[in-house]
Amino acid sequence: GAVVSQHPSWVICKSGTSVKIECRSLDFQATTMFWYRQFPKQSLMLMATSNEGSKATYEQGVEKDKFLINHASLTLSTLTVTSAHPEDSSFYICSAIQPTINEQFFGPGTRLTVL
Amino acid sequence: GQQLNQSPQSMFIQEGEDVSMNCTSSSIFNTWLWYKQDPGEGPVLLIALYKAGELTSNGRLTAQFGITRKDSFLNISASIPSDVGIYFCAGQGGSEKLVFGKGTKLTVNP
């Protein structure tokens, strides 16, 4: 099956620091990955589309300079939350499209807590 | 951003009962998807629907793609305790992006 992993599974950081979250497709190559944010008891909101070898496409209202996305290989996309603030505390989930069946598989999520 | 209207928001049922939840949208979608999310995990796909009017089953789960392409429902028959979780509908239009409903939290009492 198609497996997507995320690292770390949880992270606690101080306000003002930057945090990098990795999303990997373990058994398939993904030219397209997505990053979502989910606040407690709410739905998943798409932040950006990560495209291998090109710039990410951000959804309206998502600051590209704050949420840096790098998709440097076909199996890895990273999301860096720069100058994190407490309001950035959330559950960040990535997904990757398995190209042969054109289905999105989701990672297990990363819980970010900014103190 | 765009969201789907999903109802009910939560359900409390007894083990063995059937469950029904639905999603509606003001927009037409080409694909409807139903996911289950356990606490602290990512969503897992349950059923995918690709054609208007399509009725698809996966074990005790049955889902339908509304004929207007603006709605979908998910039924769970003979619920069991492990059905507990949050169920999300998601719609996909002309791109690969997914739009998620707000979720239905299901509690099953043994």
Short mmCIF file of N, CA and C in Angstrom, two decimals, chain A residues 32 34 36 38 41-46 49 57-59 91 93 97 101-109 111, chain B residues 1-3 9 35 37 40-45 48 50 86 88-89 92 96-103 105:
data_model
loop_
_atom_site.label_atom_id
_atom_site.label_comp_id
_atom_site.label_asym_id
_atom_site.label_seq_id
_atom_site.Cartn_x
_atom_site.Cartn_y
_atom_site.Cartn_z
N THR A 32 3.26 15.65 -6.45
CA THR A 32 2.39 16.61 -5.78
C THR A 32 2.09 16.15 -4.37
N PHE A 34 0.41 17.85 -0.53
CA PHE A 34 -0.40 18.93 0.02
C PHE A 34 -0.11 19.09 1.51
N TYR A 36 -1.89 20.57 5.03
CA TYR A 36 -3.13 21.00 5.66
C TYR A 36 -2.84 21.41 7.10
N GLN A 38 -5.03 21.74 10.83
CA GLN A 38 -6.28 21.38 11.50
C GLN A 38 -6.24 21.87 12.93
N LYS A 41 -10.92 20.31 16.98
CA LYS A 41 -12.33 20.13 16.70
C LYS A 41 -12.77 20.82 15.42
N GLN A 42 -11.84 21.04 14.53
CA GLN A 42 -12.18 21.65 13.25
C GLN A 42 -11.74 20.76 12.10
N SER A 43 -12.06 21.22 10.91
CA SER A 43 -11.78 20.43 9.73
C SER A 43 -10.36 20.68 9.24
N LEU A 44 -9.96 19.93 8.23
CA LEU A 44 -8.67 20.15 7.59
C LEU A 44 -8.81 21.31 6.61
N MET A 45 -7.88 22.25 6.71
CA MET A 45 -7.87 23.38 5.79
C MET A 45 -6.59 23.32 4.97
N LEU A 46 -6.75 23.32 3.67
CA LEU A 46 -5.59 23.26 2.78
C LEU A 46 -4.79 24.54 2.89
N THR A 49 -0.19 23.69 -1.98
CA THR A 49 0.13 22.55 -2.82
C THR A 49 1.62 22.58 -3.09
N THR A 57 2.21 26.31 -4.33
CA THR A 57 1.06 27.18 -4.57
C THR A 57 0.29 27.31 -3.27
N TYR A 58 0.15 28.53 -2.78
CA TYR A 58 -0.46 28.76 -1.48
C TYR A 58 -1.93 29.15 -1.63
N GLU A 59 -2.71 28.71 -0.67
CA GLU A 59 -4.12 29.10 -0.63
C GLU A 59 -4.24 30.53 -0.13
N PHE A 91 -2.40 21.17 14.35
CA PHE A 91 -2.06 19.84 13.84
C PHE A 91 -1.82 20.00 12.35
N ILE A 93 -0.94 18.37 8.76
CA ILE A 93 -1.06 17.08 8.08
C ILE A 93 -0.66 17.25 6.62
N ILE A 97 -0.03 12.42 -3.49
CA ILE A 97 -0.82 11.73 -4.51
C ILE A 97 -0.02 10.55 -5.03
N ILE A 101 -2.67 5.34 -9.05
CA ILE A 101 -4.10 5.22 -8.75
C ILE A 101 -4.73 6.59 -8.50
N ASN A 102 -3.90 7.64 -8.59
CA ASN A 102 -4.40 9.02 -8.48
C ASN A 102 -5.21 9.23 -7.20
N GLU A 103 -4.70 8.73 -6.11
CA GLU A 103 -5.37 8.86 -4.82
C GLU A 103 -4.44 9.55 -3.83
N GLN A 104 -5.04 10.40 -2.98
CA GLN A 104 -4.26 11.08 -1.94
C GLN A 104 -4.17 10.20 -0.70
N PHE A 105 -2.95 10.06 -0.20
CA PHE A 105 -2.74 9.35 1.06
C PHE A 105 -2.19 10.35 2.07
N PHE A 106 -2.73 10.28 3.28
CA PHE A 106 -2.40 11.26 4.29
C PHE A 106 -1.35 10.74 5.26
N GLY A 107 -0.51 11.67 5.72
CA GLY A 107 0.43 11.33 6.78
C GLY A 107 -0.28 11.32 8.12
N PRO A 108 0.43 10.89 9.17
CA PRO A 108 -0.18 10.78 10.50
C PRO A 108 -0.30 12.12 11.23
N GLY A 109 0.26 13.18 10.65
CA GLY A 109 0.14 14.49 11.27
C GLY A 109 1.28 14.82 12.21
N ARG A 111 1.86 17.41 15.55
CA ARG A 111 1.27 18.34 16.51
C ARG A 111 2.31 19.39 16.89
N GLY B 1 -11.76 29.67 3.44
CA GLY B 1 -11.86 28.90 2.23
C GLY B 1 -13.19 28.19 2.12
N GLN B 2 -13.41 27.55 0.97
CA GLN B 2 -14.66 26.85 0.73
C GLN B 2 -14.78 25.65 1.63
N GLN B 3 -15.97 25.40 2.17
CA GLN B 3 -16.21 24.22 2.98
C GLN B 3 -17.52 23.59 2.58
N GLN B 9 -23.27 17.20 13.33
CA GLN B 9 -21.96 17.54 13.85
C GLN B 9 -21.44 16.43 14.74
N TYR B 35 -13.76 10.04 4.62
CA TYR B 35 -12.60 9.67 5.41
C TYR B 35 -12.99 9.47 6.88
N GLN B 37 -11.09 9.78 10.71
CA GLN B 37 -9.90 10.25 11.41
C GLN B 37 -9.99 9.86 12.88
N GLY B 40 -5.41 12.23 16.87
CA GLY B 40 -3.97 12.31 16.70
C GLY B 40 -3.44 11.61 15.46
N GLU B 41 -4.33 11.29 14.53
CA GLU B 41 -3.91 10.60 13.31
C GLU B 41 -4.37 11.38 12.09
N GLY B 42 -3.82 11.00 10.93
CA GLY B 42 -4.31 11.58 9.70
C GLY B 42 -5.56 10.85 9.23
N PRO B 43 -6.32 11.44 8.32
CA PRO B 43 -7.53 10.79 7.82
C PRO B 43 -7.20 9.59 6.93
N VAL B 44 -8.09 8.60 7.00
CA VAL B 44 -7.95 7.39 6.19
C VAL B 44 -9.16 7.28 5.28
N LEU B 45 -8.91 7.03 4.02
CA LEU B 45 -10.00 6.95 3.05
C LEU B 45 -10.86 5.72 3.29
N ALA B 48 -14.59 6.13 -2.02
CA ALA B 48 -14.48 7.16 -3.04
C ALA B 48 -15.60 6.97 -4.07
N TYR B 50 -17.13 8.43 -7.81
CA TYR B 50 -16.64 9.13 -8.99
C TYR B 50 -17.73 9.53 -9.98
N ILE B 86 -13.98 10.51 13.96
CA ILE B 86 -14.55 11.65 13.25
C ILE B 86 -14.56 11.31 11.76
N PHE B 88 -15.17 12.55 7.91
CA PHE B 88 -15.15 13.74 7.07
C PHE B 88 -15.56 13.38 5.65
N CYS B 89 -16.39 14.23 5.07
CA CYS B 89 -16.59 14.14 3.63
C CYS B 89 -15.60 15.10 2.98
N GLN B 92 -13.96 16.94 -4.51
CA GLN B 92 -12.88 17.27 -5.43
C GLN B 92 -13.48 17.77 -6.73
N GLU B 96 -6.79 18.70 -8.25
CA GLU B 96 -6.53 17.63 -7.28
C GLU B 96 -6.82 18.06 -5.85
N LYS B 97 -7.16 19.32 -5.65
CA LYS B 97 -7.40 19.82 -4.30
C LYS B 97 -8.68 19.20 -3.72
N LEU B 98 -8.63 18.99 -2.41
CA LEU B 98 -9.80 18.48 -1.69
C LEU B 98 -10.37 19.59 -0.81
N VAL B 99 -11.69 19.64 -0.75
CA VAL B 99 -12.38 20.52 0.18
C VAL B 99 -13.08 19.63 1.19
N PHE B 100 -12.84 19.86 2.47
CA PHE B 100 -13.35 18.99 3.51
C PHE B 100 -14.58 19.57 4.19
N GLY B 101 -15.48 18.68 4.61
CA GLY B 101 -16.55 19.06 5.50
C GLY B 101 -16.03 19.26 6.91
N LYS B 102 -16.90 19.69 7.81
CA LYS B 102 -16.48 20.01 9.17
C LYS B 102 -16.42 18.78 10.07
N GLY B 103 -16.89 17.67 9.57
CA GLY B 103 -16.75 16.42 10.31
C GLY B 103 -17.97 16.06 11.13
N LYS B 105 -18.62 13.71 14.47
CA LYS B 105 -18.00 12.92 15.54
C LYS B 105 -18.96 11.83 15.97
#
